Amino acid sequence: MTRLILMRHAKSSWKYDLSDHERPLNKRGRKAAAKIAKELIRLEWIPDKLYSSDSTRTKETWARMNKFIDGVDVEYLHKLYHSSPKKIRKNLPDNLDYETVMILGHNPGCTDFLSDLCGEWYRMPTAATALLTIKNPNKSWKIKGNWNLEELILPREL
């Protein structure tokens, strides 16, 4: 793996009396997910593999994006639901035989993981999407500071 897309789920609704895990996207979130998908296509950053939390809002985020991006090998993992950077590393394979991998998750895990990967703090609001390239592909992708942030896409700026 030489490229990583790290995305926080799109904006979710608090309208319904549901558990946190079951909360759906709201209208703004549905629009944001589509905008991000179109931007990834424009930038030619299409994932080969997606690892996503199994929450309703992460699944819906990908479902909206999948209307524009297809052919992605998708894996939903409960262990990515509200994961810390340590748990993200632990629950994903050491060797990822894909050029571009996408991780779709939650905060504070996404913000903290991005900061670990780059060695610098970045804010990740809902649907924020970080595009990263590996500094040294001969080292593990899990090593802190082994990634360059190429772009941080925010849906409100699209």
mmCIF file with all atom_site columns, C-alpha atoms in Angstrom:
data_model
loop_
_atom_site.group_PDB
_atom_site.id
_atom_site.type_symbol
_atom_site.label_atom_id
_atom_site.label_alt_id
_atom_site.label_comp_id
_atom_site.label_asym_id
_atom_site.label_entity_id
_atom_site.label_seq_id
_atom_site.pdbx_PDB_ins_code
_atom_site.Cartn_x
_atom_site.Cartn_y
_atom_site.Cartn_z
_atom_site.occupancy
_atom_site.B_iso_or_equiv
_atom_site.pdbx_formal_charge
_atom_site.auth_seq_id
_atom_site.auth_comp_id
_atom_site.auth_asym_id
_atom_site.auth_atom_id
_atom_site.pdbx_PDB_model_num
ATOM 1   C CA . MET A 1 1   ? 0.000   0.000  0.000  1.00 0.00 ? 1   MET A CA 1
ATOM 2   C CA . THR A 1 2   ? 1.371   3.370  -0.986 1.00 0.00 ? 2   THR A CA 1
ATOM 3   C CA . ARG A 1 3   ? -1.733  5.531  -0.594 1.00 0.00 ? 3   ARG A CA 1
ATOM 4   C CA . LEU A 1 4   ? -4.211  5.802  2.261  1.00 0.00 ? 4   LEU A CA 1
ATOM 5   C CA . ILE A 1 5   ? -7.569  7.546  2.376  1.00 0.00 ? 5   ILE A CA 1
ATOM 6   C CA . LEU A 1 6   ? -8.735  8.234  5.915  1.00 0.00 ? 6   LEU A CA 1
ATOM 7   C CA . MET A 1 7   ? -12.320 9.458  6.179  1.00 0.00 ? 7   MET A CA 1
ATOM 8   C CA . ARG A 1 8   ? -14.590 10.336 9.046  1.00 0.00 ? 8   ARG A CA 1
ATOM 9   C CA . HIS A 1 9   ? -18.235 9.383  8.415  1.00 0.00 ? 9   HIS A CA 1
ATOM 10  C CA . ALA A 1 10  ? -20.576 12.053 7.045  1.00 0.00 ? 10  ALA A CA 1
ATOM 11  C CA . LYS A 1 11  ? -22.907 14.080 9.282  1.00 0.00 ? 11  LYS A CA 1
ATOM 12  C CA . SER A 1 12  ? -25.407 11.941 11.157 1.00 0.00 ? 12  SER A CA 1
ATOM 13  C CA . SER A 1 13  ? -28.835 12.584 12.580 1.00 0.00 ? 13  SER A CA 1
ATOM 14  C CA . TRP A 1 14  ? -29.769 12.872 16.243 1.00 0.00 ? 14  TRP A CA 1
ATOM 15  C CA . LYS A 1 15  ? -33.447 13.067 15.286 1.00 0.00 ? 15  LYS A CA 1
ATOM 16  C CA . TYR A 1 16  ? -34.385 9.486  16.131 1.00 0.00 ? 16  TYR A CA 1
ATOM 17  C CA . ASP A 1 17  ? -34.365 7.615  19.423 1.00 0.00 ? 17  ASP A CA 1
ATOM 18  C CA . LEU A 1 18  ? -31.686 5.151  18.342 1.00 0.00 ? 18  LEU A CA 1
ATOM 19  C CA . SER A 1 19  ? -28.467 3.840  19.800 1.00 0.00 ? 19  SER A CA 1
ATOM 20  C CA . ASP A 1 20  ? -25.327 5.670  18.719 1.00 0.00 ? 20  ASP A CA 1
ATOM 21  C CA . HIS A 1 21  ? -24.339 2.700  16.543 1.00 0.00 ? 21  HIS A CA 1
ATOM 22  C CA . GLU A 1 22  ? -27.646 2.860  14.631 1.00 0.00 ? 22  GLU A CA 1
ATOM 23  C CA . ARG A 1 23  ? -27.814 6.601  13.891 1.00 0.00 ? 23  ARG A CA 1
ATOM 24  C CA . PRO A 1 24  ? -28.336 7.316  10.146 1.00 0.00 ? 24  PRO A CA 1
ATOM 25  C CA . LEU A 1 25  ? -26.977 10.174 8.064  1.00 0.00 ? 25  LEU A CA 1
ATOM 26  C CA . ASN A 1 26  ? -28.901 13.410 7.863  1.00 0.00 ? 26  ASN A CA 1
ATOM 27  C CA . LYS A 1 27  ? -29.562 15.315 4.623  1.00 0.00 ? 27  LYS A CA 1
ATOM 28  C CA . ARG A 1 28  ? -26.306 17.285 4.891  1.00 0.00 ? 28  ARG A CA 1
ATOM 29  C CA . GLY A 1 29  ? -24.375 14.057 5.437  1.00 0.00 ? 29  GLY A CA 1
ATOM 30  C CA . ARG A 1 30  ? -25.883 12.376 2.395  1.00 0.00 ? 30  ARG A CA 1
ATOM 31  C CA . LYS A 1 31  ? -24.901 15.346 0.216  1.00 0.00 ? 31  LYS A CA 1
ATOM 32  C CA . ALA A 1 32  ? -21.398 15.507 1.707  1.00 0.00 ? 32  ALA A CA 1
ATOM 33  C CA . ALA A 1 33  ? -20.695 11.823 1.015  1.00 0.00 ? 33  ALA A CA 1
ATOM 34  C CA . ALA A 1 34  ? -21.602 12.294 -2.649 1.00 0.00 ? 34  ALA A CA 1
ATOM 35  C CA . LYS A 1 35  ? -19.375 15.401 -2.882 1.00 0.00 ? 35  LYS A CA 1
ATOM 36  C CA . ILE A 1 36  ? -16.425 13.517 -1.422 1.00 0.00 ? 36  ILE A CA 1
ATOM 37  C CA . ALA A 1 37  ? -16.914 10.611 -3.848 1.00 0.00 ? 37  ALA A CA 1
ATOM 38  C CA . LYS A 1 38  ? -16.933 12.975 -6.819 1.00 0.00 ? 38  LYS A CA 1
ATOM 39  C CA . GLU A 1 39  ? -13.798 14.707 -5.539 1.00 0.00 ? 39  GLU A CA 1
ATOM 40  C CA . LEU A 1 40  ? -11.957 11.397 -5.095 1.00 0.00 ? 40  LEU A CA 1
ATOM 41  C CA . ILE A 1 41  ? -12.822 10.540 -8.691 1.00 0.00 ? 41  ILE A CA 1
ATOM 42  C CA . ARG A 1 42  ? -11.638 13.953 -9.904 1.00 0.00 ? 42  ARG A CA 1
ATOM 43  C CA . LEU A 1 43  ? -8.339  13.547 -8.024 1.00 0.00 ? 43  LEU A CA 1
ATOM 44  C CA . GLU A 1 44  ? -7.966  9.918  -9.180 1.00 0.00 ? 44  GLU A CA 1
ATOM 45  C CA . TRP A 1 45  ? -7.856  8.610  -5.613 1.00 0.00 ? 45  TRP A CA 1
ATOM 46  C CA . ILE A 1 46  ? -10.128 5.579  -5.903 1.00 0.00 ? 46  ILE A CA 1
ATOM 47  C CA . PRO A 1 47  ? -9.701  2.983  -3.151 1.00 0.00 ? 47  PRO A CA 1
ATOM 48  C CA . ASP A 1 48  ? -9.022  -0.647 -3.983 1.00 0.00 ? 48  ASP A CA 1
ATOM 49  C CA . LYS A 1 49  ? -9.979  -1.758 -0.476 1.00 0.00 ? 49  LYS A CA 1
ATOM 50  C CA . LEU A 1 50  ? -12.235 -0.189 2.160  1.00 0.00 ? 50  LEU A CA 1
ATOM 51  C CA . TYR A 1 51  ? -12.131 -1.016 5.855  1.00 0.00 ? 51  TYR A CA 1
ATOM 52  C CA . SER A 1 52  ? -15.109 0.566  7.568  1.00 0.00 ? 52  SER A CA 1
ATOM 53  C CA . SER A 1 53  ? -16.784 0.625  10.931 1.00 0.00 ? 53  SER A CA 1
ATOM 54  C CA . ASP A 1 54  ? -20.038 -1.316 10.844 1.00 0.00 ? 54  ASP A CA 1
ATOM 55  C CA . SER A 1 55  ? -22.155 1.546  12.220 1.00 0.00 ? 55  SER A CA 1
ATOM 56  C CA . THR A 1 56  ? -25.202 2.652  10.250 1.00 0.00 ? 56  THR A CA 1
ATOM 57  C CA . ARG A 1 57  ? -23.713 6.076  9.500  1.00 0.00 ? 57  ARG A CA 1
ATOM 58  C CA . THR A 1 58  ? -20.438 4.682  8.128  1.00 0.00 ? 58  THR A CA 1
ATOM 59  C CA . LYS A 1 59  ? -22.313 2.135  6.016  1.00 0.00 ? 59  LYS A CA 1
ATOM 60  C CA . GLU A 1 60  ? -24.591 4.890  4.696  1.00 0.00 ? 60  GLU A CA 1
ATOM 61  C CA . THR A 1 61  ? -21.606 7.128  3.987  1.00 0.00 ? 61  THR A CA 1
ATOM 62  C CA . TRP A 1 62  ? -20.098 4.406  1.817  1.00 0.00 ? 62  TRP A CA 1
ATOM 63  C CA . ALA A 1 63  ? -23.457 3.562  0.209  1.00 0.00 ? 63  ALA A CA 1
ATOM 64  C CA . ARG A 1 64  ? -23.761 7.195  -0.947 1.00 0.00 ? 64  ARG A CA 1
ATOM 65  C CA . MET A 1 65  ? -20.199 7.170  -2.236 1.00 0.00 ? 65  MET A CA 1
ATOM 66  C CA . ASN A 1 66  ? -20.655 3.776  -3.878 1.00 0.00 ? 66  ASN A CA 1
ATOM 67  C CA . LYS A 1 67  ? -23.208 5.322  -6.248 1.00 0.00 ? 67  LYS A CA 1
ATOM 68  C CA . PHE A 1 68  ? -20.213 6.997  -7.924 1.00 0.00 ? 68  PHE A CA 1
ATOM 69  C CA . ILE A 1 69  ? -17.322 4.682  -7.028 1.00 0.00 ? 69  ILE A CA 1
ATOM 70  C CA . ASP A 1 70  ? -17.596 0.955  -7.658 1.00 0.00 ? 70  ASP A CA 1
ATOM 71  C CA . GLY A 1 71  ? -15.331 -2.068 -7.771 1.00 0.00 ? 71  GLY A CA 1
ATOM 72  C CA . VAL A 1 72  ? -14.044 -1.586 -4.224 1.00 0.00 ? 72  VAL A CA 1
ATOM 73  C CA . ASP A 1 73  ? -13.448 -4.574 -1.951 1.00 0.00 ? 73  ASP A CA 1
ATOM 74  C CA . VAL A 1 74  ? -15.396 -3.598 1.202  1.00 0.00 ? 74  VAL A CA 1
ATOM 75  C CA . GLU A 1 75  ? -15.010 -4.998 4.703  1.00 0.00 ? 75  GLU A CA 1
ATOM 76  C CA . TYR A 1 76  ? -17.144 -3.787 7.626  1.00 0.00 ? 76  TYR A CA 1
ATOM 77  C CA . LEU A 1 77  ? -15.559 -4.351 11.035 1.00 0.00 ? 77  LEU A CA 1
ATOM 78  C CA . HIS A 1 78  ? -17.266 -3.799 14.373 1.00 0.00 ? 78  HIS A CA 1
ATOM 79  C CA . LYS A 1 79  ? -13.804 -3.382 15.894 1.00 0.00 ? 79  LYS A CA 1
ATOM 80  C CA . LEU A 1 80  ? -13.416 -0.092 13.983 1.00 0.00 ? 80  LEU A CA 1
ATOM 81  C CA . TYR A 1 81  ? -16.471 1.405  15.717 1.00 0.00 ? 81  TYR A CA 1
ATOM 82  C CA . HIS A 1 82  ? -15.084 4.256  17.844 1.00 0.00 ? 82  HIS A CA 1
ATOM 83  C CA . SER A 1 83  ? -11.553 2.825  17.656 1.00 0.00 ? 83  SER A CA 1
ATOM 84  C CA . SER A 1 84  ? -8.430  4.504  18.929 1.00 0.00 ? 84  SER A CA 1
ATOM 85  C CA . PRO A 1 85  ? -5.341  4.649  16.686 1.00 0.00 ? 85  PRO A CA 1
ATOM 86  C CA . LYS A 1 86  ? -3.943  1.670  18.616 1.00 0.00 ? 86  LYS A CA 1
ATOM 87  C CA . LYS A 1 87  ? -7.095  -0.383 17.920 1.00 0.00 ? 87  LYS A CA 1
ATOM 88  C CA . ILE A 1 88  ? -7.155  0.655  14.257 1.00 0.00 ? 88  ILE A CA 1
ATOM 89  C CA . ARG A 1 89  ? -3.589  -0.611 13.853 1.00 0.00 ? 89  ARG A CA 1
ATOM 90  C CA . LYS A 1 90  ? -4.341  -3.798 15.796 1.00 0.00 ? 90  LYS A CA 1
ATOM 91  C CA . ASN A 1 91  ? -7.484  -4.663 13.833 1.00 0.00 ? 91  ASN A CA 1
ATOM 92  C CA . LEU A 1 92  ? -6.149  -4.152 10.310 1.00 0.00 ? 92  LEU A CA 1
ATOM 93  C CA . PRO A 1 93  ? -3.690  -6.465 8.557  1.00 0.00 ? 93  PRO A CA 1
ATOM 94  C CA . ASP A 1 94  ? 0.037   -5.731 8.659  1.00 0.00 ? 94  ASP A CA 1
ATOM 95  C CA . ASN A 1 95  ? 0.392   -6.328 4.936  1.00 0.00 ? 95  ASN A CA 1
ATOM 96  C CA . LEU A 1 96  ? -2.127  -4.623 2.714  1.00 0.00 ? 96  LEU A CA 1
ATOM 97  C CA . ASP A 1 97  ? -1.693  -5.775 -0.879 1.00 0.00 ? 97  ASP A CA 1
ATOM 98  C CA . TYR A 1 98  ? -3.544  -2.866 -2.435 1.00 0.00 ? 98  TYR A CA 1
ATOM 99  C CA . GLU A 1 99  ? -2.271  0.379  -3.924 1.00 0.00 ? 99  GLU A CA 1
ATOM 100 C CA . THR A 1 100 ? -4.925  2.545  -2.249 1.00 0.00 ? 100 THR A CA 1
ATOM 101 C CA . VAL A 1 101 ? -6.673  1.608  0.991  1.00 0.00 ? 101 VAL A CA 1
ATOM 102 C CA . MET A 1 102 ? -9.491  3.579  2.599  1.00 0.00 ? 102 MET A CA 1
ATOM 103 C CA . ILE A 1 103 ? -10.419 3.578  6.284  1.00 0.00 ? 103 ILE A CA 1
ATOM 104 C CA . LEU A 1 104 ? -13.862 4.954  7.169  1.00 0.00 ? 104 LEU A CA 1
ATOM 105 C CA . GLY A 1 105 ? -14.454 5.606  10.839 1.00 0.00 ? 105 GLY A CA 1
ATOM 106 C CA . HIS A 1 106 ? -15.322 7.933  13.693 1.00 0.00 ? 106 HIS A CA 1
ATOM 107 C CA . ASN A 1 107 ? -13.858 10.647 15.857 1.00 0.00 ? 107 ASN A CA 1
ATOM 108 C CA . PRO A 1 108 ? -11.839 11.019 17.935 1.00 0.00 ? 108 PRO A CA 1
ATOM 109 C CA . GLY A 1 109 ? -10.145 7.996  16.337 1.00 0.00 ? 109 GLY A CA 1
ATOM 110 C CA . CYS A 1 110 ? -9.850  9.491  12.846 1.00 0.00 ? 110 CYS A CA 1
ATOM 111 C CA . THR A 1 111 ? -8.344  12.765 14.058 1.00 0.00 ? 111 THR A CA 1
ATOM 112 C CA . ASP A 1 112 ? -5.969  10.975 16.419 1.00 0.00 ? 112 ASP A CA 1
ATOM 113 C CA . PHE A 1 113 ? -4.959  8.389  13.798 1.00 0.00 ? 113 PHE A CA 1
ATOM 114 C CA . LEU A 1 114 ? -4.267  11.083 11.189 1.00 0.00 ? 114 LEU A CA 1
ATOM 115 C CA . SER A 1 115 ? -2.127  12.941 13.720 1.00 0.00 ? 115 SER A CA 1
ATOM 116 C CA . ASP A 1 116 ? -0.191  9.736  14.512 1.00 0.00 ? 116 ASP A CA 1
ATOM 117 C CA . LEU A 1 117 ? 0.387   8.934  10.853 1.00 0.00 ? 117 LEU A CA 1
ATOM 118 C CA . CYS A 1 118 ? 1.610   12.426 9.931  1.00 0.00 ? 118 CYS A CA 1
ATOM 119 C CA . GLY A 1 119 ? 3.177   13.560 13.175 1.00 0.00 ? 119 GLY A CA 1
ATOM 120 C CA . GLU A 1 120 ? 1.045   16.701 13.133 1.00 0.00 ? 120 GLU A CA 1
ATOM 121 C CA . TRP A 1 121 ? -2.454  17.510 14.421 1.00 0.00 ? 121 TRP A CA 1
ATOM 122 C CA . TYR A 1 122 ? -5.286  18.065 11.926 1.00 0.00 ? 122 TYR A CA 1
ATOM 123 C CA . ARG A 1 123 ? -8.965  18.624 12.657 1.00 0.00 ? 123 ARG A CA 1
ATOM 124 C CA . MET A 1 124 ? -11.358 16.160 10.996 1.00 0.00 ? 124 MET A CA 1
ATOM 125 C CA . PRO A 1 125 ? -14.965 17.345 10.991 1.00 0.00 ? 125 PRO A CA 1
ATOM 126 C CA . THR A 1 126 ? -17.656 15.049 9.602  1.00 0.00 ? 126 THR A CA 1
ATOM 127 C CA . ALA A 1 127 ? -16.885 13.735 6.099  1.00 0.00 ? 127 ALA A CA 1
ATOM 128 C CA . ALA A 1 128 ? -13.338 15.134 6.226  1.00 0.00 ? 128 ALA A CA 1
ATOM 129 C CA . THR A 1 129 ? -11.143 12.978 4.022  1.00 0.00 ? 129 THR A CA 1
ATOM 130 C CA . ALA A 1 130 ? -7.357  12.823 4.280  1.00 0.00 ? 130 ALA A CA 1
ATOM 131 C CA . LEU A 1 131 ? -5.275  11.676 1.308  1.00 0.00 ? 131 LEU A CA 1
ATOM 132 C CA . LEU A 1 132 ? -1.911  10.305 2.405  1.00 0.00 ? 132 LEU A CA 1
ATOM 133 C CA . THR A 1 133 ? 1.157   8.869  0.700  1.00 0.00 ? 133 THR A CA 1
ATOM 134 C CA . ILE A 1 134 ? 3.657   6.648  2.444  1.00 0.00 ? 134 ILE A CA 1
ATOM 135 C CA . LYS A 1 135 ? 7.147   8.055  3.022  1.00 0.00 ? 135 LYS A CA 1
ATOM 136 C CA . ASN A 1 136 ? 8.983   4.738  3.143  1.00 0.00 ? 136 ASN A CA 1
ATOM 137 C CA . PRO A 1 137 ? 7.108   1.793  1.596  1.00 0.00 ? 137 PRO A CA 1
ATOM 138 C CA . ASN A 1 138 ? 9.796   -0.574 2.909  1.00 0.00 ? 138 ASN A CA 1
ATOM 139 C CA . LYS A 1 139 ? 8.595   0.106  6.455  1.00 0.00 ? 139 LYS A CA 1
ATOM 140 C CA . SER A 1 140 ? 5.271   -0.925 7.958  1.00 0.00 ? 140 SER A CA 1
ATOM 141 C CA . TRP A 1 141 ? 2.329   1.270  7.033  1.00 0.00 ? 141 TRP A CA 1
ATOM 142 C CA . LYS A 1 142 ? 1.459   1.292  10.736 1.00 0.00 ? 142 LYS A CA 1
ATOM 143 C CA . ILE A 1 143 ? 4.567   3.249  11.803 1.00 0.00 ? 143 ILE A CA 1
ATOM 144 C CA . LYS A 1 144 ? 3.865   6.671  13.271 1.00 0.00 ? 144 LYS A CA 1
ATOM 145 C CA . GLY A 1 145 ? 5.098   9.530  11.119 1.00 0.00 ? 145 GLY A CA 1
ATOM 146 C CA . ASN A 1 146 ? 5.580   7.386  7.984  1.00 0.00 ? 146 ASN A CA 1
ATOM 147 C CA . TRP A 1 147 ? 2.933   9.282  5.992  1.00 0.00 ? 147 TRP A CA 1
ATOM 148 C CA . ASN A 1 148 ? 2.670   12.596 4.155  1.00 0.00 ? 148 ASN A CA 1
ATOM 149 C CA . LEU A 1 149 ? -0.669  14.387 4.076  1.00 0.00 ? 149 LEU A CA 1
ATOM 150 C CA . GLU A 1 150 ? -1.233  15.283 0.425  1.00 0.00 ? 150 GLU A CA 1
ATOM 151 C CA . GLU A 1 151 ? -4.642  16.845 0.890  1.00 0.00 ? 151 GLU A CA 1
ATOM 152 C CA . LEU A 1 152 ? -7.389  17.214 3.467  1.00 0.00 ? 152 LEU A CA 1
ATOM 153 C CA . ILE A 1 153 ? -10.747 17.415 1.710  1.00 0.00 ? 153 ILE A CA 1
ATOM 154 C CA . LEU A 1 154 ? -13.593 19.143 3.533  1.00 0.00 ? 154 LEU A CA 1
ATOM 155 C CA . PRO A 1 155 ? -17.052 18.871 1.957  1.00 0.00 ? 155 PRO A CA 1
ATOM 156 C CA . ARG A 1 156 ? -17.978 22.454 2.857  1.00 0.00 ? 156 ARG A CA 1
ATOM 157 C CA . GLU A 1 157 ? -15.118 23.621 0.599  1.00 0.00 ? 157 GLU A CA 1
ATOM 158 C CA . LEU A 1 158 ? -16.366 21.685 -2.439 1.00 0.00 ? 158 LEU A CA 1
#
